[in-house]
Coordinates of C-alpha atoms and ligand atoms in Angstrom, one line a residue:
M1 CA 0.0 0.0 0.0
N2 CA 3.1 2.3 0.0
I3 CA 2.2 3.7 -3.2
L4 CA -0.9 5.3 -2.0
I5 CA 1.3 7.1 0.6
D6 CA 3.9 8.0 -2.0
L7 CA 1.2 9.5 -4.2
G8 CA 0.0 11.6 -1.3
W9 CA 1.3 14.8 -3.0
F10 CA -1.1 14.1 -5.8
F11 CA -4.1 13.3 -3.6
K12 CA -3.5 16.5 -1.8
Q13 CA -3.6 18.4 -5.1
R14 CA -6.9 16.8 -6.0
K15 CA -8.3 16.7 -2.6
K16 CA -11.7 18.2 -3.6
Q17 CA -12.3 15.6 -6.4
Y18 CA -11.1 12.7 -4.3
I19 CA -13.3 13.7 -1.4
I20 CA -16.5 14.1 -3.6
G21 CA -15.6 10.8 -5.3
I22 CA -15.1 8.9 -2.0
V23 CA -18.2 10.4 -0.4
T24 CA -20.4 9.5 -3.2
L25 CA -18.9 6.0 -3.3
I26 CA -19.8 5.6 0.3
F27 CA -23.3 6.8 -0.5
V28 CA -23.7 4.2 -3.2
A29 CA -22.3 1.6 -0.6
L30 CA -25.0 2.7 1.8
L31 CA -27.8 2.7 -0.7
Q32 CA -26.8 -0.7 -1.9
V33 CA -27.7 -2.1 1.6
L34 CA -31.4 -1.2 1.0
P35 CA -32.7 -3.5 -1.6
P36 CA -31.7 -6.8 0.3
K37 CA -33.2 -5.4 3.5
I38 CA -36.4 -4.5 1.6
I39 CA -36.5 -7.9 -0.1
G40 CA -36.3 -9.4 3.3
Y41 CA -39.2 -7.4 4.7
I42 CA -41.3 -8.1 1.6
V43 CA -40.7 -11.9 2.0
D44 CA -41.6 -11.9 5.7
D45 CA -44.8 -9.8 5.0
V46 CA -45.7 -12.4 2.3
T47 CA -45.0 -15.3 4.5
S48 CA -47.1 -13.9 7.3
G49 CA -49.7 -12.7 4.8
S50 CA -49.6 -9.1 6.0
L51 CA -48.3 -7.4 2.9
T52 CA -50.8 -4.6 1.8
S53 CA -50.5 -3.0 -1.7
E54 CA -49.7 0.4 -0.1
Q55 CA -46.7 -1.1 1.7
L56 CA -45.5 -2.8 -1.4
T57 CA -45.8 0.5 -3.4
K58 CA -43.8 2.3 -0.6
W59 CA -41.1 -0.3 -0.8
L60 CA -41.0 -0.2 -4.6
V61 CA -40.9 3.7 -4.6
I62 CA -37.9 3.5 -2.1
L63 CA -36.2 0.9 -4.3
A64 CA -36.8 3.1 -7.5
V65 CA -35.4 6.3 -5.7
S66 CA -32.4 4.5 -4.4
G67 CA -31.7 3.1 -7.9
V68 CA -31.8 6.6 -9.4
L69 CA -29.5 7.9 -6.7
M70 CA -27.0 5.1 -7.1
Y71 CA -27.1 5.8 -10.9
I72 CA -26.2 9.5 -10.3
F73 CA -23.6 8.9 -7.5
R74 CA -22.0 6.2 -9.6
N75 CA -21.5 8.6 -12.4
I76 CA -20.1 11.3 -10.1
W77 CA -17.4 9.1 -8.4
R78 CA -16.4 7.7 -11.8
V79 CA -15.8 11.3 -13.2
M80 CA -14.1 12.3 -10.0
I81 CA -11.9 9.4 -9.3
Y82 CA -11.1 8.2 -12.9
G83 CA -10.8 11.7 -14.0
S84 CA -8.2 12.5 -11.4
S85 CA -6.3 9.5 -12.3
I86 CA -6.0 10.8 -15.9
V87 CA -4.7 14.0 -14.6
L88 CA -2.1 12.0 -12.6
A89 CA -1.0 10.2 -15.7
R90 CA -0.6 13.6 -17.5
T91 CA 1.3 15.0 -14.4
I92 CA 3.8 12.2 -14.2
R93 CA 4.2 12.1 -18.0
K94 CA 5.1 15.8 -18.0
Q95 CA 7.5 15.2 -15.0
L96 CA 9.2 12.6 -17.0
Y97 CA 9.3 14.7 -20.1
D98 CA 10.6 17.8 -18.4
H99 CA 13.3 15.5 -16.7
F100 CA 14.3 13.9 -20.0
L101 CA 14.8 17.4 -21.5
K102 CA 16.9 18.5 -18.5
M103 CA 19.2 15.5 -18.7
S104 CA 22.6 15.8 -20.4
P105 CA 23.8 13.4 -23.3
A106 CA 25.8 11.4 -20.7
F107 CA 22.4 10.3 -19.3
Y108 CA 21.2 9.1 -22.8
Q109 CA 24.5 7.5 -23.4
K110 CA 23.7 5.1 -20.4
R111 CA 20.1 4.5 -21.1
R112 CA 18.1 3.0 -23.9
V113 CA 15.3 4.9 -25.7
G114 CA 13.0 2.1 -25.6
D115 CA 13.3 1.8 -21.8
L116 CA 12.7 5.5 -21.4
M117 CA 9.6 5.3 -23.6
A118 CA 8.3 2.3 -21.6
H119 CA 8.5 4.3 -18.5
A120 CA 6.5 7.1 -20.1
T121 CA 3.7 4.7 -21.4
N122 CA 3.4 1.3 -19.5
D123 CA 4.7 2.4 -16.2
V124 CA 2.5 5.7 -16.2
S125 CA -0.5 3.7 -17.0
A126 CA 0.1 1.2 -14.0
V127 CA 0.3 4.2 -11.8
Q128 CA -2.7 5.8 -13.3
Q129 CA -4.6 2.5 -12.6
T130 CA -3.6 2.7 -8.9
A131 CA -4.9 6.3 -8.5
G132 CA -8.1 5.4 -10.3
M133 CA -9.3 1.8 -10.1
G134 CA -6.9 1.3 -6.9
V135 CA -8.6 4.1 -5.0
L136 CA -11.9 3.0 -6.1
T137 CA -11.5 -0.6 -5.1
L138 CA -10.0 0.4 -1.8
F139 CA -12.8 2.6 -0.7
D140 CA -15.5 0.6 -2.4
S141 CA -14.4 -2.6 -0.7
L142 CA -14.0 -1.1 2.6
S143 CA -17.3 0.8 2.6
T144 CA -19.4 -1.7 0.8
G145 CA -18.0 -4.5 2.8
G146 CA -18.1 -2.5 6.0
F147 CA -21.8 -1.4 5.5
V148 CA -23.0 -4.8 4.4
I149 CA -21.3 -6.5 7.3
L150 CA -22.5 -4.0 9.8
T151 CA -26.1 -4.2 8.5
M152 CA -25.9 -8.1 8.6
A153 CA -24.6 -7.9 12.1
L154 CA -26.8 -5.3 13.5
T155 CA -30.1 -6.0 11.8
I156 CA -30.1 -9.8 11.2
S157 CA -27.7 -11.8 13.3
W158 CA -24.1 -10.8 14.7
K159 CA -23.5 -14.4 15.4
L160 CA -24.2 -15.5 11.9
T161 CA -22.2 -12.6 10.6
L162 CA -19.2 -13.5 12.6
I163 CA -19.4 -17.2 11.5
A164 CA -19.5 -16.0 7.9
L165 CA -16.4 -13.9 8.4
I166 CA -14.3 -16.6 9.8
P167 CA -12.4 -17.4 6.6
I168 CA -11.6 -13.7 5.9
P169 CA -8.3 -13.5 7.7
L170 CA -7.0 -16.4 5.5
M171 CA -8.0 -14.3 2.5
I172 CA -6.1 -11.3 3.7
V173 CA -3.0 -13.4 4.3
M174 CA -3.2 -15.0 0.8
T175 CA -3.8 -11.8 -1.1
R176 CA -0.8 -10.2 0.6
F177 CA 1.3 -13.1 -0.3
Y178 CA 0.2 -13.1 -3.9
G179 CA 0.5 -9.2 -3.9
K180 CA 4.2 -9.6 -3.1
L181 CA 4.8 -12.2 -5.7
L182 CA 3.0 -10.2 -8.3
R183 CA 5.0 -7.1 -7.6
K184 CA 8.2 -9.1 -8.2
H185 CA 7.1 -10.6 -11.5
F186 CA 5.5 -7.5 -12.7
R187 CA 8.7 -5.5 -12.3
T188 CA 10.6 -8.1 -14.3
A189 CA 7.9 -8.1 -16.9
Q190 CA 8.1 -4.3 -17.3
E191 CA 11.9 -4.6 -17.7
A192 CA 11.4 -7.2 -20.3
F193 CA 8.8 -4.9 -22.1
S194 CA 11.4 -2.1 -21.8
S195 CA 14.1 -4.4 -23.7
M196 CA 11.6 -5.3 -26.4
N197 CA 10.6 -1.7 -26.8
D198 CA 14.2 -0.8 -27.2
K199 CA 14.8 -3.4 -29.8
T200 CA 11.7 -2.4 -31.9
Q201 CA 12.9 1.2 -31.7
E202 CA 16.4 0.3 -32.8
S203 CA 15.2 -2.0 -35.5
I204 CA 12.8 0.5 -37.0
S205 CA 15.5 3.3 -36.9
G206 CA 18.1 1.1 -38.2
V207 CA 16.0 -0.8 -40.8
K208 CA 17.9 0.5 -43.8
V209 CA 21.2 -0.8 -42.3
I210 CA 19.7 -4.2 -41.4
K211 CA 18.4 -4.6 -45.0
T212 CA 21.5 -3.4 -46.6
F213 CA 23.5 -6.1 -44.6
G214 CA 20.9 -8.7 -45.2
Q215 CA 20.3 -9.1 -41.5
Q216 CA 16.5 -9.3 -41.5
E217 CA 16.3 -12.9 -40.4
E218 CA 18.7 -12.5 -37.6
D219 CA 16.9 -9.3 -36.4
I220 CA 13.5 -11.1 -36.5
K221 CA 15.1 -13.9 -34.4
D222 CA 16.5 -11.4 -31.9
F223 CA 13.1 -9.7 -31.7
Q224 CA 11.3 -13.0 -31.4
Q225 CA 13.5 -14.0 -28.4
L226 CA 12.8 -10.7 -26.6
S227 CA 9.2 -11.0 -27.4
E228 CA 9.2 -14.5 -25.9
E229 CA 10.8 -13.2 -22.8
V230 CA 8.0 -10.7 -22.5
V231 CA 5.5 -13.4 -23.0
E232 CA 7.2 -15.7 -20.5
K233 CA 7.5 -12.9 -17.8
N234 CA 3.9 -11.8 -18.3
M235 CA 2.8 -15.4 -18.1
R236 CA 4.3 -15.5 -14.5
V237 CA 2.3 -12.4 -13.7
A238 CA -0.8 -13.9 -15.2
R239 CA -0.2 -17.1 -13.2
V240 CA -0.1 -15.1 -10.0
D241 CA -3.1 -13.0 -11.2
A242 CA -5.0 -16.2 -11.8
L243 CA -4.7 -17.2 -8.1
F244 CA -6.6 -14.2 -6.8
D245 CA -10.0 -15.1 -8.1
P246 CA -10.2 -18.8 -7.2
T247 CA -8.8 -18.2 -3.7
I248 CA -11.3 -15.4 -3.1
G249 CA -14.0 -17.5 -4.7
G250 CA -13.1 -20.5 -2.5
I251 CA -13.0 -18.5 0.7
F252 CA -16.4 -17.0 -0.3
A253 CA -17.8 -20.5 -0.8
V254 CA -16.7 -21.5 2.6
S255 CA -18.3 -18.4 4.1
T256 CA -21.6 -19.3 2.3
I257 CA -21.6 -22.9 3.4
L258 CA -20.8 -21.9 7.0
S259 CA -23.7 -19.3 7.0
F260 CA -26.2 -21.8 5.5
I261 CA -25.3 -24.5 8.0
F262 CA -25.5 -22.2 10.9
G263 CA -28.4 -20.0 9.5
T264 CA -30.7 -23.1 9.2
R265 CA -29.9 -24.0 12.8
F266 CA -30.7 -20.4 13.9
I267 CA -34.1 -20.6 12.0
L268 CA -34.9 -23.9 13.6
A269 CA -33.9 -22.5 17.0
G270 CA -36.3 -19.5 16.3
E271 CA -33.4 -17.0 16.5
M272 CA -34.0 -15.9 12.8
T273 CA -36.9 -15.8 10.3
I274 CA -36.7 -17.1 6.8
G275 CA -36.8 -13.6 5.5
D276 CA -33.7 -12.8 7.6
M277 CA -32.0 -15.8 6.0
V278 CA -33.0 -14.6 2.4
A279 CA -31.8 -11.1 3.3
F280 CA -28.7 -12.6 4.9
S281 CA -27.9 -14.7 1.7
T282 CA -28.5 -11.6 -0.5
F283 CA -26.1 -9.6 1.6
L284 CA -23.6 -12.4 1.3
G285 CA -23.9 -12.0 -2.4
L286 CA -23.2 -8.3 -2.1
L287 CA -20.1 -9.1 -0.4
T288 CA -18.8 -10.9 -3.5
W289 CA -17.7 -7.6 -5.1
P290 CA -15.9 -6.2 -2.1
M291 CA -13.9 -9.4 -1.6
L292 CA -13.0 -9.6 -5.3
A293 CA -12.2 -5.8 -5.2
F294 CA -10.0 -6.6 -2.2
G295 CA -8.0 -9.0 -4.5
F296 CA -7.9 -6.5 -7.4
L297 CA -6.8 -3.8 -5.0
F298 CA -3.7 -5.8 -4.2
N299 CA -3.2 -6.5 -7.7
I300 CA -3.5 -3.0 -9.0
V301 CA -1.6 -1.6 -6.1
E302 CA 1.4 -3.9 -6.5
R303 CA 1.7 -3.3 -10.2
G304 CA 1.5 0.6 -9.5
N305 CA 4.1 0.1 -6.7
A306 CA 6.5 -1.6 -9.0
S307 CA 5.9 0.9 -11.9
Y308 CA 6.1 4.0 -9.5
T309 CA 9.4 2.8 -8.1
R310 CA 10.8 2.6 -11.7
I311 CA 9.6 6.1 -12.4
R312 CA 11.0 7.5 -9.2
N313 CA 14.2 5.9 -9.8
L314 CA 14.6 7.6 -13.2
L315 CA 13.3 11.0 -11.8
S316 CA 15.8 10.8 -9.0
V317 CA 18.8 11.0 -11.3
D318 CA 20.1 14.5 -11.1
P319 CA 21.2 16.2 -14.3
E320 CA 25.0 16.2 -14.4
V321 CA 25.0 19.8 -15.7
Q322 CA 22.9 22.3 -13.6
D323 CA 22.6 26.0 -13.4
V324 CA 24.6 27.5 -10.5
E325 CA 22.8 29.8 -8.0
E326 CA 22.1 33.3 -9.3
A327 CA 23.4 32.2 -12.7
I328 CA 23.9 35.0 -15.3
D329 CA 20.7 35.6 -17.1
E330 CA 22.1 37.1 -20.3
R331 CA 23.2 35.7 -23.6
P332 CA 27.1 35.5 -23.5
K333 CA 28.8 37.6 -26.0
G334 CA 32.5 38.7 -26.7
E335 CA 35.8 37.0 -26.4
L336 CA 36.0 33.2 -26.1
K337 CA 38.8 31.8 -23.9
V338 CA 39.4 28.1 -23.7
D339 CA 41.9 26.8 -21.1
I340 CA 41.4 23.1 -20.6
D341 CA 43.9 21.2 -18.7
S342 CA 42.4 17.9 -19.0
F343 CA 39.1 16.2 -19.8
T344 CA 38.1 12.6 -19.6
F345 CA 34.6 11.4 -20.7
P346 CA 32.6 9.8 -17.9
D347 CA 33.4 6.0 -17.5
D348 CA 36.4 6.4 -19.8
S349 CA 39.9 5.8 -18.5
K350 CA 42.2 8.0 -20.6
P351 CA 41.8 11.8 -21.1
A352 CA 40.1 12.8 -24.4
L353 CA 41.5 16.2 -24.2
Q354 CA 44.8 17.7 -22.6
D355 CA 46.3 21.2 -22.5
I356 CA 43.8 22.9 -25.0
H357 CA 44.5 26.6 -24.7
F358 CA 43.2 29.1 -27.4
S359 CA 41.2 32.2 -27.5
L360 CA 38.9 33.7 -30.1
K361 CA 38.0 37.4 -30.3
Q362 CA 34.4 38.5 -31.2
G363 CA 33.8 38.2 -34.9
E364 CA 36.8 36.0 -35.5
T365 CA 36.7 32.4 -37.0
L366 CA 38.5 29.4 -35.7
G367 CA 39.3 26.3 -37.6
I368 CA 39.7 23.0 -35.9
V369 CA 41.2 20.2 -37.9
G370 CA 42.7 16.8 -37.1
K371 CA 42.3 13.1 -37.8
T372 CA 39.1 11.3 -36.8
G373 CA 38.9 10.8 -33.0
S374 CA 41.5 13.6 -32.3
G375 CA 39.2 15.4 -30.0
K376 CA 37.6 18.1 -32.2
T377 CA 34.0 17.3 -31.2
A378 CA 35.1 16.9 -27.5
I379 CA 36.1 20.5 -27.4
L380 CA 32.8 21.6 -28.8
K381 CA 30.9 19.4 -26.3
L382 CA 32.6 21.3 -23.5
L383 CA 31.8 24.7 -25.0
L384 CA 28.0 23.6 -25.1
R385 CA 28.3 22.4 -21.5
E386 CA 27.4 18.9 -22.3
F387 CA 30.0 18.0 -19.7
D388 CA 31.2 20.2 -16.8
D389 CA 33.6 17.8 -15.2
Y390 CA 37.0 19.0 -16.7
S391 CA 39.9 20.7 -15.1
G392 CA 40.4 24.2 -16.6
L393 CA 38.3 27.1 -17.4
I394 CA 36.2 28.3 -20.4
T395 CA 35.1 31.8 -20.5
F396 CA 32.8 33.5 -22.9
G397 CA 32.4 37.4 -22.7
G398 CA 34.6 37.4 -19.5
H399 CA 32.6 34.8 -17.5
S400 CA 32.9 31.1 -17.0
I401 CA 30.4 29.5 -19.2
Q402 CA 29.3 27.6 -16.2
H403 CA 28.1 30.9 -14.6
Y404 CA 25.6 31.5 -17.4
R405 CA 22.1 30.0 -17.3
Q406 CA 22.2 27.1 -19.6
Q407 CA 19.3 28.2 -21.5
R408 CA 21.1 31.6 -22.3
L409 CA 24.3 29.9 -23.2
R410 CA 22.6 27.6 -25.7
E411 CA 20.6 30.6 -27.2
S412 CA 23.9 32.3 -28.0
I413 CA 25.4 29.2 -29.7
G414 CA 24.1 28.0 -33.0
Y415 CA 25.4 24.4 -33.1
V416 CA 25.3 22.4 -36.3
P417 CA 26.1 18.8 -35.3
Q418 CA 27.6 16.1 -37.4
D419 CA 24.6 13.9 -37.0
H420 CA 21.6 16.0 -38.3
F421 CA 18.2 15.6 -36.9
L422 CA 15.2 16.8 -38.8
F423 CA 11.7 16.5 -37.4
S424 CA 8.9 15.0 -39.3
T425 CA 7.3 18.4 -40.1
T426 CA 7.6 21.0 -42.7
L427 CA 10.9 22.3 -43.9
A428 CA 9.9 25.8 -42.8
E429 CA 9.3 24.5 -39.2
N430 CA 12.5 22.6 -39.2
I431 CA 14.4 25.7 -40.0
A432 CA 12.4 27.8 -37.5
F433 CA 12.9 25.3 -34.8
A434 CA 14.4 27.6 -32.2
N435 CA 12.0 30.4 -32.9
P436 CA 8.7 29.1 -34.3
T437 CA 7.1 32.6 -34.5
V438 CA 9.6 33.9 -36.9
Q439 CA 8.4 35.4 -40.2
M440 CA 8.8 33.4 -43.5
E441 CA 11.0 36.1 -44.9
E442 CA 13.6 35.4 -42.2
I443 CA 13.3 31.7 -42.8
R444 CA 14.0 32.2 -46.4
L445 CA 17.0 34.4 -45.8
A446 CA 18.5 31.8 -43.5
A447 CA 17.8 29.1 -46.2
R448 CA 19.5 31.4 -48.7
L449 CA 22.5 31.9 -46.6
A450 CA 22.9 28.2 -46.2
H451 CA 22.3 27.8 -50.0
I452 CA 19.3 25.5 -49.6
D453 CA 16.6 27.9 -50.8
E454 CA 16.8 26.7 -54.3
D455 CA 16.5 23.0 -53.5
I456 CA 13.5 23.9 -51.4
Q457 CA 11.8 25.7 -54.1
E458 CA 12.1 22.6 -56.3
F459 CA 10.0 20.5 -53.8
S460 CA 6.4 20.3 -54.9
E461 CA 5.2 22.2 -51.9
G462 CA 8.3 24.4 -51.3
Y463 CA 8.8 25.3 -47.6
K464 CA 5.6 23.4 -46.6
T465 CA 7.1 20.1 -47.8
I466 CA 7.0 17.6 -44.9
V467 CA 10.3 15.9 -44.0
G468 CA 10.9 12.4 -43.0
E469 CA 8.8 9.2 -42.9
R470 CA 5.6 11.0 -43.9
G471 CA 7.3 13.1 -46.6
V472 CA 10.2 13.8 -48.7
S473 CA 13.6 12.2 -48.2
L474 CA 16.4 14.6 -48.3
S475 CA 20.1 14.0 -49.3
G476 CA 22.8 14.2 -46.7
G477 CA 24.0 17.5 -48.1
Q478 CA 20.4 18.9 -48.1
K479 CA 20.0 17.9 -44.5
Q480 CA 23.3 19.5 -43.5
R481 CA 22.2 22.8 -45.1
I482 CA 18.9 22.8 -43.5
S483 CA 20.6 22.2 -40.2
I484 CA 22.9 25.2 -40.9
A485 CA 19.9 27.4 -41.8
R486 CA 18.3 26.4 -38.6
A487 CA 21.4 27.5 -36.6
L488 CA 21.8 30.7 -38.6
L489 CA 18.2 31.7 -37.9
M490 CA 19.0 31.9 -34.1
K491 CA 21.4 34.7 -35.0
P492 CA 23.9 33.2 -32.6
E493 CA 26.9 34.9 -31.0
L494 CA 28.8 31.7 -31.8
L495 CA 28.1 29.6 -34.7
I496 CA 29.7 26.1 -34.6
L497 CA 29.8 24.0 -37.7
D498 CA 30.9 20.5 -36.6
D499 CA 32.1 18.9 -39.8
S500 CA 28.8 20.3 -41.3
L501 CA 29.9 20.7 -44.7
S502 CA 31.2 17.3 -45.3
A503 CA 28.3 16.2 -47.5
V504 CA 28.2 19.2 -49.7
D505 CA 30.4 19.6 -52.9
A506 CA 33.4 21.9 -52.8
K507 CA 31.6 24.6 -54.7
T508 CA 28.6 24.8 -52.4
E509 CA 31.0 24.7 -49.4
E510 CA 32.7 27.7 -50.8
A511 CA 29.5 29.6 -51.5
I512 CA 28.2 28.9 -47.9
L513 CA 31.5 30.0 -46.4
R514 CA 31.4 33.1 -48.5
S515 CA 27.9 34.0 -47.3
L516 CA 28.8 33.4 -43.7
K517 CA 31.8 35.7 -44.0
E518 CA 29.6 38.4 -45.6
T519 CA 26.9 38.4 -43.2
R520 CA 28.3 37.4 -39.9
H521 CA 30.6 40.5 -39.3
G522 CA 30.5 40.9 -35.5
E523 CA 29.9 37.2 -34.7
T524 CA 32.2 34.5 -33.8
T525 CA 32.5 31.1 -35.8
I526 CA 34.1 27.8 -35.1
I527 CA 34.4 25.2 -37.9
T528 CA 35.7 21.7 -37.4
S529 CA 36.5 19.8 -40.6
H530 CA 38.5 17.1 -42.3
R531 CA 38.6 19.1 -45.4
L532 CA 41.1 22.0 -45.1
S533 CA 39.3 24.1 -47.6
A534 CA 36.6 24.7 -45.0
I535 CA 38.9 26.4 -42.6
Q536 CA 41.7 27.8 -44.8
H537 CA 40.5 31.4 -44.3
A538 CA 40.0 31.2 -40.6
H539 CA 41.7 33.7 -38.3
N540 CA 43.3 30.9 -36.3
I541 CA 43.5 27.3 -36.9
I542 CA 44.3 24.5 -34.4
V543 CA 45.5 21.1 -35.3
M544 CA 44.4 18.3 -33.1
E545 CA 46.2 15.0 -32.6
Q546 CA 45.3 12.5 -29.9
G547 CA 43.4 15.1 -27.8
R548 CA 46.2 17.7 -27.8
I549 CA 46.9 20.7 -30.0
V550 CA 49.9 20.0 -32.0
E551 CA 50.1 23.1 -34.2
S552 CA 48.2 26.4 -34.3
G553 CA 48.2 29.5 -36.5
T554 CA 46.9 31.0 -39.7
H555 CA 46.9 28.9 -42.9
T556 CA 50.0 30.6 -44.1
E557 CA 51.8 30.2 -40.8
L558 CA 50.8 26.5 -40.6
M559 CA 52.1 25.9 -44.2
A560 CA 55.4 27.6 -43.3
L561 CA 55.8 25.3 -40.3
D562 CA 55.9 22.3 -42.6
G563 CA 54.4 20.0 -40.0
A564 CA 51.1 18.0 -39.6
Y565 CA 48.9 20.7 -41.2
K566 CA 51.2 20.9 -44.4
E567 CA 51.1 17.2 -44.6
M568 CA 47.3 17.1 -44.6
Y569 CA 47.1 19.9 -47.1
D570 CA 49.4 18.2 -49.6
L571 CA 47.6 15.0 -49.2
Q572 CA 44.2 16.6 -49.9
Q573 CA 45.7 18.5 -52.9
L574 CA 46.9 15.3 -54.2
E575 CA 43.5 13.6 -53.8
A576 CA 41.8 16.5 -55.4
S577 CA 44.0 16.4 -58.4
V578 CA 43.5 12.5 -58.7
E579 CA 39.9 13.1 -58.5
Q580 CA 40.0 15.7 -61.2
G581 CA 42.2 13.5 -63.3
G582 CA 39.7 10.7 -62.8
E583 CA 36.8 12.9 -64.1
A584 CA 38.7 14.1 -67.0
Ligands
ATP1 N1 30.6 10.3 -25.2 C1 31.8 9.8 -25.2 N2 32.3 8.9 -24.2 C2 33.4 8.4 -24.2 N3 34.4 8.6 -25.1 C3 34.1 9.4 -26.1 C4 32.8 10.0 -26.2 N4 32.7 10.8 -27.3 C5 34.1 10.7 -27.9 N5 34.8 9.9 -27.2 C6 36.2 9.5 -27.5 O1 36.9 10.8 -27.4 C7 37.9 10.8 -28.4 C8 37.7 12.1 -29.3 O2 36.5 12.0 -29.9 P1 35.8 13.2 -30.8 O3 34.5 12.9 -31.1 O4 36.1 14.5 -30.1 O5 36.8 13.1 -32.1 P2 36.8 14.0 -33.4 O6 38.0 14.6 -33.6 O7 35.6 14.9 -33.4 O8 36.4 12.9 -34.5 P3 35.6 12.9 -35.8 O9 36.3 13.8 -36.9 O10 35.6 11.4 -36.3 O11 34.2 13.4 -35.5 C9 37.7 9.6 -29.2 O12 38.7 8.6 -28.8 C10 36.4 9.1 -28.9 O13 36.2 7.7 -28.9

């Protein structure tokens, strides 16, 4: 029952609705007691031959009125209690969503998307059940059961009532035991569901790779195996589930047998009338639901418990990167100074960056080059505050980047990542992602600067063309340029192109770089690239090797050094001339 206490914060929020719901529920329970009592009276009056038509009408009117009231009250409690449980699901889903958005990439590196989705769907619905059906069954079983038992004891025979209740403690013990078992199995079933969810997500996202490598059959086998596990673990849950009803039914049967044996004796002894016995057995029938509900209650509550524990475990993970107290609430602007002594990725053993020192005045362009895995993106990740755990200091506009509100820092940086992500919406909305209210003219201007406007005009619906599964498929270069337009639209103080021109041809690359140079006068730019043509005109270029800066300077200075940069340059020139020769 812990979960009902753990959800106390929500019950407090919806106090009014729950009170109305529970009070009407209790009224219904009270009203339910009337019909058997009335039937008992009618039976006795019929047996004694004293029933008048007036009396019969009176009883029938009472029955009809209580029926109408029960109809109204049942409706009210459903709206109040079930309605609140839907609000709870929405609240928890929002808590999870807010939490997901607060978390840094390190969090996602450790967790699987399918698992996170399972938390936001299956687990939330199990908790919703607890706040709806769970609360209902708790109060319904207690109030209906309580009133029925009290009426039986006080108006018919307390002795027979006690006899009928003899097997109840056994029922409580058994349902508690099943409840514990159920919680354990339900948790493992939810974990299996998470894994299957994850597999489905991964297979659908990676379907092209799976097909290209002819791995469909293997993938189907993997999926089947996970699916089998889900079935097997849910079967365990179902097996425990299946124990509740027969146990309760069995115990109820014992109660009925006991009350018939002893009821007949009491009638023969003159302690009870036949009408009393008829009423008593109807009351016993009314106890079926509270008893079953009691079983349901354990069932629902234990599922809710397991799911709420999973959700709370997830919510209790603090974001690695957080705003400091009284963080600067302004967009940083000005000189960028990077002094990183050392940085190691979480769970990694050797540093990814060491002794990285450079500065960049406002309006300047920095080029970062180096072999794959040399640490170019790692520097950018620290600038974006994806990780805070490094020794050294990065300042932007004279303050440590860790002293700005993260939101402000991110607003001032237009980051075009290597792996582009476009949403399944229109091209215009994809470009205006960071500022959805922006005018179409500005969207087009950004697209023109990124040299994607012409391509977009060629699509049948222009800027309204939908991207992704439901719409047009874009080439790698087109996606890159849309991502660049998206970043440019933010009018960032610092534009970062992380190898973002790799999929466009040399001519388009040059045109984009020229537009950037012409339009971004006072703003700073960082470009990482394998292709030296992209950074050749930068004010400063750093050459990375195994997480360290091995050379730095302008293109001319670096060429004069005759080191790693010159070697890369010569190699790329050679490649270019071979390609040209090949084409000729
Ligand atoms: N999240 C991470 N966790 C652990 N190690 C990482 C992580 N990201 C990158 N690395 C490692 O850090 C090193 C530097 O990677 P980085 O992505 O900065 O290289 P890069 O120069 O940008 O390469 P590329 O040009 O291929 O993008 C690599 O050895 C890489 O394996």
